[in-house]
XYZ file of C-alpha atoms in Angstrom:
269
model
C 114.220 53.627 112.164
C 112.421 53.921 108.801
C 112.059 51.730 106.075
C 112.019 52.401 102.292
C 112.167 50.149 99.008
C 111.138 51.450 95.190
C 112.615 50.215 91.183
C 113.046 52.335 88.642
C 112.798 51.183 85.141
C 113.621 53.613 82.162
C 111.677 51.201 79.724
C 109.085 51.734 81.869
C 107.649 49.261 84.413
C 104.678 47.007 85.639
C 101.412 48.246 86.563
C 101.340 45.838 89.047
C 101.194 47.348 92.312
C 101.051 44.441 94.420
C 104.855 44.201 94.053
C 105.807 47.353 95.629
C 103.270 46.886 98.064
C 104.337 43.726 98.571
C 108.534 45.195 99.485
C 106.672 47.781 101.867
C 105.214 44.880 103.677
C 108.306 43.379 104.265
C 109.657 46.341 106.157
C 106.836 47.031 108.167
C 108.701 46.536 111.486
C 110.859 49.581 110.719
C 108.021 52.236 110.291
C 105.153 51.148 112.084
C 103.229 54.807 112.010
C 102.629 54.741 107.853
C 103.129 53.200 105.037
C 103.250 55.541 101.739
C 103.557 54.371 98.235
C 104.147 56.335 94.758
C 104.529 54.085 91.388
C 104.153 55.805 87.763
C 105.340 54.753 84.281
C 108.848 54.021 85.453
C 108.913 54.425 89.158
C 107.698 52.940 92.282
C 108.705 54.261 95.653
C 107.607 52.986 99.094
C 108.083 54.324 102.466
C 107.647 52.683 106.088
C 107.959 55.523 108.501
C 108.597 55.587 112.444
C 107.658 59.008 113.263
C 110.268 61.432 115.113
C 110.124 64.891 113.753
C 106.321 66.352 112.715
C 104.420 63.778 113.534
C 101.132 65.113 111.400
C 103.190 66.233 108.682
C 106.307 63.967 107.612
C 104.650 61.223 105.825
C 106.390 60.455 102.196
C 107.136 59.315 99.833
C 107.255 63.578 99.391
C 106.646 65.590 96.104
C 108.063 68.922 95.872
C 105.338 70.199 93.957
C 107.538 73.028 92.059
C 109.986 70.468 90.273
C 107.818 67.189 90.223
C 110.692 65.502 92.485
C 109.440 63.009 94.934
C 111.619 62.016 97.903
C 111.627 59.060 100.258
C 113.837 58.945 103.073
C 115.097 56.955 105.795
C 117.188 58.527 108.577
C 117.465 62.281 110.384
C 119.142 65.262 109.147
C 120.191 67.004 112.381
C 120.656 69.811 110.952
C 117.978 70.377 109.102
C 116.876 73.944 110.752
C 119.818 75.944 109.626
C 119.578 74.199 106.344
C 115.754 75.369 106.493
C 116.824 78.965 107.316
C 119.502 79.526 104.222
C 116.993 77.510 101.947
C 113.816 79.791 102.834
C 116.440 82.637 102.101
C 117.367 81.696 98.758
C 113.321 81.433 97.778
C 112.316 77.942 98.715
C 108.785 77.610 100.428
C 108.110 74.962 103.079
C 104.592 72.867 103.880
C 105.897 71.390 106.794
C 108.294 70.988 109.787
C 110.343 67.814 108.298
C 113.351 67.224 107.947
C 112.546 65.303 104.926
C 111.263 68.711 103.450
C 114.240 70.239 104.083
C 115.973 67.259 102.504
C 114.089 67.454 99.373
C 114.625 71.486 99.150
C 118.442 70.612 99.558
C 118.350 67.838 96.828
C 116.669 70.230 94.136
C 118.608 73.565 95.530
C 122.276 71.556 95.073
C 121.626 68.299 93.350
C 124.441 65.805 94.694
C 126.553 68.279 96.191
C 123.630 68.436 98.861
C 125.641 65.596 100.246
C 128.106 68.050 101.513
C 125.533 69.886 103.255
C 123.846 67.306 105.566
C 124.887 66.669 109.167
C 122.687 62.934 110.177
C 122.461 59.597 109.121
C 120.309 58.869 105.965
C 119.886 56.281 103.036
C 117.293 58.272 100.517
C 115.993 58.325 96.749
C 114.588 61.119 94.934
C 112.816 60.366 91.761
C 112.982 63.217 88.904
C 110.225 62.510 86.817
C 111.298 65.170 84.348
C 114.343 64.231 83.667
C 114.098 60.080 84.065
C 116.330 59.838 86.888
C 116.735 58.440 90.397
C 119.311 59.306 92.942
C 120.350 57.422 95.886
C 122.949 58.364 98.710
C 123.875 56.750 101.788
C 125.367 58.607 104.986
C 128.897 59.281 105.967
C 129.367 55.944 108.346
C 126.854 53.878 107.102
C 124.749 54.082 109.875
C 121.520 53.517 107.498
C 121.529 50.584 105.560
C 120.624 50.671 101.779
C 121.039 47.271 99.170
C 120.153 47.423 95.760
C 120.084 44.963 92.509
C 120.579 45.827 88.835
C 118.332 43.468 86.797
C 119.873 43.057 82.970
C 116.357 44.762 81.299
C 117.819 47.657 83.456
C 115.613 47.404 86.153
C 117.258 48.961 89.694
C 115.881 47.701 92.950
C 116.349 48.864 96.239
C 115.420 48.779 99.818
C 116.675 49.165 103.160
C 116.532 45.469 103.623
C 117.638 42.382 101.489
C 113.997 41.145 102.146
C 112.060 43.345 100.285
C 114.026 43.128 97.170
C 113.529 39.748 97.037
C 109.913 40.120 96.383
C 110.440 41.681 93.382
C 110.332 39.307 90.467
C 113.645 37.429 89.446
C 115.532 38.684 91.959
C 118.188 35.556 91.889
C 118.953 33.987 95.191
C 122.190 32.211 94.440
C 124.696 32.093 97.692
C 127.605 34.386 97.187
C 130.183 32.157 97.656
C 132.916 34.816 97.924
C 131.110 36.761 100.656
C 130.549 33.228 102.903
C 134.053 32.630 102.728
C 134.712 36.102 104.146
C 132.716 35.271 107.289
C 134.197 32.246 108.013
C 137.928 34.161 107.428
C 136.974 37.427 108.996
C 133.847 37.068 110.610
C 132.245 39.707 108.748
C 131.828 40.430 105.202
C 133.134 43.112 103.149
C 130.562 45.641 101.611
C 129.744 46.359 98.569
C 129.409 42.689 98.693
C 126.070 41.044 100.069
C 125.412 37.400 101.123
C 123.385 36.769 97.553
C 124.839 37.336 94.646
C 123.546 39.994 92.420
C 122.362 42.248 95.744
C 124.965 44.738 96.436
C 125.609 47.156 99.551
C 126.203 51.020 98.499
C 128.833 52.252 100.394
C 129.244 54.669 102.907
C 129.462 57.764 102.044
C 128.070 56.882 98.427
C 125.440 57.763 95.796
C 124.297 56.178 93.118
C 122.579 57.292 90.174
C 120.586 55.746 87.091
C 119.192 58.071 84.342
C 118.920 55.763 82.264
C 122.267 55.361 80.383
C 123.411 53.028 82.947
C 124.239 53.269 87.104
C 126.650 55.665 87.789
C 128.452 55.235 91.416
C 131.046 57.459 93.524
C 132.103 58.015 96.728
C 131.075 61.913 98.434
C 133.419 62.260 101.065
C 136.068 60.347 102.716
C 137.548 60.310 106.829
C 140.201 63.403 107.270
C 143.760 62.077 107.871
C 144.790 65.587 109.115
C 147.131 65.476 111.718
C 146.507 67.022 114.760
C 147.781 70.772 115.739
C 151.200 71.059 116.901
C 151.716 71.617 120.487
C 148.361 70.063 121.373
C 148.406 68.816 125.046
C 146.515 66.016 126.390
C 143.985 68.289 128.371
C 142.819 70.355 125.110
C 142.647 67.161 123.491
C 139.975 65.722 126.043
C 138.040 68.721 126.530
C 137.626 69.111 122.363
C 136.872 65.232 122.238
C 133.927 65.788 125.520
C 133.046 69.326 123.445
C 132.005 67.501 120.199
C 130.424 64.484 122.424
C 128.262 67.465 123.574
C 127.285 68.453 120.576
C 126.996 65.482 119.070
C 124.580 64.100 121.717
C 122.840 67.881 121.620
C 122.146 67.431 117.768
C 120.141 63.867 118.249
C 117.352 65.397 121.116
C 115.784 66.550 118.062
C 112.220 65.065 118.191
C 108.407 65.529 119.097
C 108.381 62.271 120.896
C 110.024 61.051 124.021
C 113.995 60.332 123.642
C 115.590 57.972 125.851
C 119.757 57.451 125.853
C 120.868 53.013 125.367
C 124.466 52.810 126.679
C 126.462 49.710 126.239
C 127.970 49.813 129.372
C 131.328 49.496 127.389
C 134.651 51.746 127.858
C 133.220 53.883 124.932
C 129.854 54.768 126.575
């Protein structure tokens, strides 16, 4: 678990860095093992890591020195070392043994249609400096959490946690009624929706962009309604669901520090 929080501003922004790190602090408990911060003319980006993968050399936020683009990035991409192999084929040159490297390469080798690409769980921004605009994308399920505000100068906040965008200045902290009567209907509420109003959720399987004309939001992919082959029995059914249990638990052992497996004890584990 990683933590990361940044506004962009295509006006251009306060010099004030106490703000930004002010959201870092605020996530602290999700990276204990660094804190990074970038802020220029009209971007600030902050990063709370928990190291995994590369311990010496995975710190962010990340520049990839070529195009200027700087990357932070909360989350694993699992499979991140064939994505290393076809991007080192097609001429990209790597400093480290990240995943958020690879991520980065990805971003500036296929732009949004990286998305595609990336087997993991993952709520990231890359900031282009050249071109004025920042991208964010959550993963497939949701599994990383990423809330964001758009201020009317055109200010975009975000952060892996509510909490740190509220230390940004006028943030509003009205109670969205809406939201608190969907808990006490459903006992949940319903993303993009947040319990403040003016914080929103991205969705699952979403990115959103700002460049500077406005936010631009879309959905990447969606769940397969395929049905399933004709004539499949019951048996090839189990033994494809225990092979891709296999590979998913394969794909998460990924790491230079000690793994460990936390089972509910429930039906599904």
């Amino acid at each position: 678990m990683c933590g990361i929080a940044g506004f962009f501003n295509p006006s251009g922004i306060t010099p004030d860095t106490n703000i930004l790190g002010a959201m870092a602090q605020a996530i602290a408990h999700r990276g204990p093992d660094h804190q990074g911060l970038h802020q220029d003319e009209r971007c600030a980006l902050a990063s709370r890591r928990l190291a995994i993968i590369d311990l010496p050399g995975g710190n962010q936020p990340l520049v990839h020195e070529p195009s200027g683009m700087i990357l932070v990035f909360n989350g694993e991409i699992y499979n991140y070392q064939p994505l290393r192999v076809e991007l080192a084929s097609l001429g990209h040159h790597f400093h480290t043994r990240s995943d958020s490297e690879v991520l980065l390469a990805a971003y500036v080798q296929w732009g949004e249609k990286c998305l595609d690409r990336l087997a993991g769980m993952f709520a990231f921004a890359v900031w282009n400096p050249g071109t004025r605009r920042l991208f964010l994308a959550r993963d497939r399920m949701g599994k990383k959490p990423l809330f964001y505000a758009a201020l009317p100068d055109g200010t975009l906040v975000f952060a892996s946690e509510i909490k740190a965008i509220l230390h940004y200045p006028g943030i509003p902290r009205a109670i969205n009624v809406l939201a608190m009567d969907r808990l006490l209907d459903y006992g949940f509420n319903l993303a993009p929706d947040t319990f403040l109003e003016g914080i929103r959720q991205l969705p699952p399987a979403s990115f959103l962009v700002h460049d500077g004309k406005g936010l631009r939001a879309a959905a990447y992919w969606d769940i397969p309604m395929d049905a399933p082959p004709a004539g499949l029995s019951e048996d090839d059914a189990a033994e494809g669901l225990r092979h891709h249990l296999m590979e998913a638990v394969r794909a998460r052992l990924v790491a230079d520090v000690p793994v460990a497996s936390y089972l509910s004890g429930g039906i599904d584990s």
